[in-house]
Tab-separated table of C-alpha atoms in Angstrom:
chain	number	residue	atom	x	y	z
A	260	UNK	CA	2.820	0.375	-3.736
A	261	UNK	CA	5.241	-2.068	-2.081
A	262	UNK	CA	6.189	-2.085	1.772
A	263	UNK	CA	9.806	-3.334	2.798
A	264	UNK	CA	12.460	-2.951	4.981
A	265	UNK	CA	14.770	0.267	5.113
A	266	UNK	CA	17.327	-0.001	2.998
A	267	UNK	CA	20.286	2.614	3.701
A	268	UNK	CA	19.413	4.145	0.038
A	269	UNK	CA	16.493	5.152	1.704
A	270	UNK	CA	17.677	7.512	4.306
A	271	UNK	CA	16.995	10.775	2.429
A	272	UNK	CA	13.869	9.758	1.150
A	273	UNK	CA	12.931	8.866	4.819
A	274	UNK	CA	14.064	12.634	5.755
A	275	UNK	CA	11.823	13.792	2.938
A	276	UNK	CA	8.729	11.831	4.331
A	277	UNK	CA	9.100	12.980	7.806
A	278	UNK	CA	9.327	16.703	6.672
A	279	UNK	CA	6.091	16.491	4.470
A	280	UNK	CA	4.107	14.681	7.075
A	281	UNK	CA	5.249	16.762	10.251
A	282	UNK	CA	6.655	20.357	8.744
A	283	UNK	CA	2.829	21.465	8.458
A	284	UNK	CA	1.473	20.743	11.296
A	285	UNK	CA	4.825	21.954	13.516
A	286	UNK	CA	4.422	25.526	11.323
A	287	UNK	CA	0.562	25.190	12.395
A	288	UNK	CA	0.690	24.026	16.531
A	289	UNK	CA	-1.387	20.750	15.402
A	290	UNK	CA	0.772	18.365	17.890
A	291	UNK	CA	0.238	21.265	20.688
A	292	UNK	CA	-2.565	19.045	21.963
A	293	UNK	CA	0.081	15.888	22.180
A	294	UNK	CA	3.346	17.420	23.409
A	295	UNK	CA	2.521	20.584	25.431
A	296	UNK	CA	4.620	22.597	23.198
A	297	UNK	CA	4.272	25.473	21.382
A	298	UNK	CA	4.994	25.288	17.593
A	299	UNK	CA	8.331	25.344	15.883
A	300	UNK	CA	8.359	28.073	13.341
A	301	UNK	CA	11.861	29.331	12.644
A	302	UNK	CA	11.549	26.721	9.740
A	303	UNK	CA	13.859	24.385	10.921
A	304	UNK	CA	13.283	20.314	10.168
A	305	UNK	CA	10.994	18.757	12.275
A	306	UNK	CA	12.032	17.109	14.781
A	307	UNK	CA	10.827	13.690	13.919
A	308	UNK	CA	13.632	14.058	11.244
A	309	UNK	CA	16.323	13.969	13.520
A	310	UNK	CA	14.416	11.295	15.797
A	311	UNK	CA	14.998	8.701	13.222
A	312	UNK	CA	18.345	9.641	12.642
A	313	UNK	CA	18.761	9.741	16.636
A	314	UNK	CA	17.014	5.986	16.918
A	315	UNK	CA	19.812	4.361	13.853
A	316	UNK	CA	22.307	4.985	16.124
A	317	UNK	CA	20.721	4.098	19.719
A	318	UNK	CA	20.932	0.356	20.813
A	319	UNK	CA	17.493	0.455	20.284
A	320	UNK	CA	17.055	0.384	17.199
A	321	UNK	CA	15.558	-2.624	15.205
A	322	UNK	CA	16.064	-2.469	11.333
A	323	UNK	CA	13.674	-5.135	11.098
A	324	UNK	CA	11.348	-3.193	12.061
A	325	UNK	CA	11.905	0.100	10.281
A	326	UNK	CA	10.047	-0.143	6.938
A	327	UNK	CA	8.705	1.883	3.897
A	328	UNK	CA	6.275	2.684	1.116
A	329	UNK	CA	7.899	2.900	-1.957
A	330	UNK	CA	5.782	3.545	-5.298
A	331	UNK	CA	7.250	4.172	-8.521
A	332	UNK	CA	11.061	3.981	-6.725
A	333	UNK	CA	10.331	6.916	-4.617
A	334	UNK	CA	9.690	6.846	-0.577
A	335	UNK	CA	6.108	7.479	-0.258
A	336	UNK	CA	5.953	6.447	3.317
A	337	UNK	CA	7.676	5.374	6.667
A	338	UNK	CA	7.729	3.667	10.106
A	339	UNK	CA	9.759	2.066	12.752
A	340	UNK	CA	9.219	0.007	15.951
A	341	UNK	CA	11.967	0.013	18.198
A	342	UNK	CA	13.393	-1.723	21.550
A	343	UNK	CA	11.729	-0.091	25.136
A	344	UNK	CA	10.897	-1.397	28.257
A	345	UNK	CA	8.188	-1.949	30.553
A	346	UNK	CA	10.181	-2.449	33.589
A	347	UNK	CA	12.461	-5.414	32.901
A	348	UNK	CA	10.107	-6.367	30.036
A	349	UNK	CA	11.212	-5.670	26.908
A	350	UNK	CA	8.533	-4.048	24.213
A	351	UNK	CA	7.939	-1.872	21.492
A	352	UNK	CA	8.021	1.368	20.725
A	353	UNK	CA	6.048	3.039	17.580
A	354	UNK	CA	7.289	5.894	16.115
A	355	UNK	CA	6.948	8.109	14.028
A	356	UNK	CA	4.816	6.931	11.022
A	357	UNK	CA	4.451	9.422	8.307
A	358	UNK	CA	3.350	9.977	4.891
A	359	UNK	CA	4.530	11.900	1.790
A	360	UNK	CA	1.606	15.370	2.008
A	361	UNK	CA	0.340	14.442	-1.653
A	362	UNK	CA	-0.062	10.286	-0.096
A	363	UNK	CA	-2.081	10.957	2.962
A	364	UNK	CA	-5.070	9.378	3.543
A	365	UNK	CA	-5.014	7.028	0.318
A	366	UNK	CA	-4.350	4.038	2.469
A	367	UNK	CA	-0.543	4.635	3.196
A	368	UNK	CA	0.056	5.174	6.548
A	369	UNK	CA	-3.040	2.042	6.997
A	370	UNK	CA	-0.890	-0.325	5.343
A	371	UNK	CA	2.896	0.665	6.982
A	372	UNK	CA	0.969	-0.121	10.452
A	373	UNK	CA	-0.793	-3.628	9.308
A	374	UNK	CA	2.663	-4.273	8.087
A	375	UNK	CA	4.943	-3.176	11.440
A	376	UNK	CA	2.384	-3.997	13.345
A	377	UNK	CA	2.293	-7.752	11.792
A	378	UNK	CA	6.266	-8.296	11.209
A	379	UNK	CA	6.102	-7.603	15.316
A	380	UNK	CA	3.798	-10.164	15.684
A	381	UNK	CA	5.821	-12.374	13.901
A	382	UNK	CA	8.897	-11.926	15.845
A	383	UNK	CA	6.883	-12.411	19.073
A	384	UNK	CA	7.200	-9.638	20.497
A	385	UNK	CA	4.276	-8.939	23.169
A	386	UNK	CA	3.449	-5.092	22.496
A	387	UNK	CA	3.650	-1.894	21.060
A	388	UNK	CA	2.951	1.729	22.755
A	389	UNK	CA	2.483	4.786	21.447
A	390	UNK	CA	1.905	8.369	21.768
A	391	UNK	CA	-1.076	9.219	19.671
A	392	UNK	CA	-4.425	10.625	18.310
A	393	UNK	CA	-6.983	8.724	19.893
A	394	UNK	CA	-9.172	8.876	16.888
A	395	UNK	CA	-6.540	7.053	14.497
A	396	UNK	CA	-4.917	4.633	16.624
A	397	UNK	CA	-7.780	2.366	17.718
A	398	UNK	CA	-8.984	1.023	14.784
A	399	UNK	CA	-5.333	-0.992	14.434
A	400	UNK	CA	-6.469	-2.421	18.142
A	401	UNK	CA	-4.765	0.263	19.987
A	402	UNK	CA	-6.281	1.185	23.488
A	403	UNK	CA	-5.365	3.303	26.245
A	404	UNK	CA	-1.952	1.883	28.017
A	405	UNK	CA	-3.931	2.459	31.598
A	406	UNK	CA	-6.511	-0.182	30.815
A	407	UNK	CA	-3.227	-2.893	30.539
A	408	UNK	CA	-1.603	-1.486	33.561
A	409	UNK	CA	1.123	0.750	31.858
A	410	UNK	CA	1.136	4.381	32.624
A	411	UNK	CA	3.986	6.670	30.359
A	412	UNK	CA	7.393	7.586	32.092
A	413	UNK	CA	5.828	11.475	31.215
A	414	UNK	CA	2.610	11.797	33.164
A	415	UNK	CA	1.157	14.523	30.686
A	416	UNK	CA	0.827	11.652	27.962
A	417	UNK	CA	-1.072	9.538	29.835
A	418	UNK	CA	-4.506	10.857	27.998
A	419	UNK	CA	-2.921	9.898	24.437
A	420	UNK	CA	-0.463	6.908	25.495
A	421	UNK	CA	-1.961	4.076	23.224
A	422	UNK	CA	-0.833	0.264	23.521
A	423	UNK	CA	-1.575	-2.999	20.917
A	424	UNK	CA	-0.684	-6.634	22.667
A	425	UNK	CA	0.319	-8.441	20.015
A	426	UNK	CA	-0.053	-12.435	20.092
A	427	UNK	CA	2.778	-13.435	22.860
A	428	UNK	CA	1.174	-10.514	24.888
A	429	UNK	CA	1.862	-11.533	28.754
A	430	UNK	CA	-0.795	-10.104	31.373
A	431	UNK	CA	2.342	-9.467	33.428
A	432	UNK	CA	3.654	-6.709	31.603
A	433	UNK	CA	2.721	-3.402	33.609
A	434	UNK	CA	4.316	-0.508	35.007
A	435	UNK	CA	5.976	2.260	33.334
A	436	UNK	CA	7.248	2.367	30.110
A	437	UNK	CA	10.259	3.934	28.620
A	438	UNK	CA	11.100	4.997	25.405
A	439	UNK	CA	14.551	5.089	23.480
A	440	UNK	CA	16.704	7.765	24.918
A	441	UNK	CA	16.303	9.544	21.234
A	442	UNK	CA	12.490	10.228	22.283
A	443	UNK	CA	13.898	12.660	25.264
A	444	UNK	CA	16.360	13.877	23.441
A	445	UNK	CA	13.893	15.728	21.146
C-alpha cells in the first residue's frame, strides 16, 4: 500500500471509497448516534460523496492535505484536512476518512490518519477537530474539544467533537469552531 496526495485521476476512485465506507451504514442508521438524523434509504450516494466534491471547490480546501491509499493502482482509501477556524485562528478540519468495505480494519484508515495527521504537523498547523466515534479517535491523540476550550458551532456534537494539537498547538486557541461551509451544506 502507498499513501499520497490526490491526484485529479483519483476523483472517481475517491467517490467509490466514500460510497463503500458510508452507503452501509446510511442504509443501516449507524451515524444516527452522530448526526441526529434518521437514515437515508432511497439509495441515493452518501452524502460524504458530495462533501468532498463540495470541499474541492470551497476556499477551504487544502490539496495538500487530501490524500489516498492506493494498492495495486486502485483507491483503497481516503482523507482530507481542510481550512476552519477557531475564531480568528485558523485550524483544521478532518473529514471524512473512509475505506474501501473489503479494506476495513486491515490497517487502512490507521495509516491515512498517521499520514494527514503528520503532513499537518509538518506544515505547522496547530490542530485538527473532528466529529467522531469516541472509541476510534483517541488512540491518534484525539480528546474531547471541551477539555481545550473549543465547543462545536452545533451544540448537539459537543459529546463526539474530538480535537488533536499538533506541535505549533497555541493554548490560546478556544472558542467555537467552524467548519467549511460544505459541512452545512450536507
Amino acid at each position: 500500500m502507498l499513501i499520497r496526495r490526490e491526484r485529479a485521476d483519483d476523483i472517481a476512485g475517491i467517490a467509490a471509497v466514500h460510497r463503500s465506507a458510508f452507503g452501509p451504514h446510511h442504509a443501516d442508521g449507524d451515524l444516527t448516534e452522530l448526526t441526529g438524523e434518521p437514515p437515508d434509504d432511497d439509495g441515493a450516494d452518501p452524502p460524504e460523496v458530495d462533501l468532498v466534491t463540495r470541499l474541492r471547490s470551497d476556499p477551504g480546501w487544502i490539496p495538500t492535505l487530501s490524500m489516498v491509499a492506493v494498492e495495486y493502482q486502485t483507491v483503497i482509501g481516503h482523507v482530507c484536512l481542510t481550512r476552519a477556524g477557531i475564531g480568528p485562528f485558523p485550524v483544521l478540519a478532518l473529514g471524512p476518512i473512509g475505506v474501501l468495505g473489503e479494506h476495513q480494519r486491515t490497517g487502512v484508515g490507521s495509516a491515512l490518519m498517521h499520514a494527514v495527521l503528520g503532513a499537518a504537523d509538518a506544515l505547522d498547523e496547530p490542530l485538527v477537530c473532528l466529529l467522531g466515534h469516541l472509541d476510534y479517535y483517541p488512540q491518534f491523540g484525539f480528546v474531547p474539544a471541551a477539555r481545550l476550550g473549543i465547543t462545536p458551532d452545533d451544540p448537539s456534537w459537543i459529546s463526539h467533537f474530538q480535537v488533536r494539537a499538533l506541535s505549533a498547538y497555541d493554548s490560546r486557541i478556544t472558542g467555537e469552531f467552524h467548519y467549511p461551509e460544505p459541512f452545512y451544506e450536507l
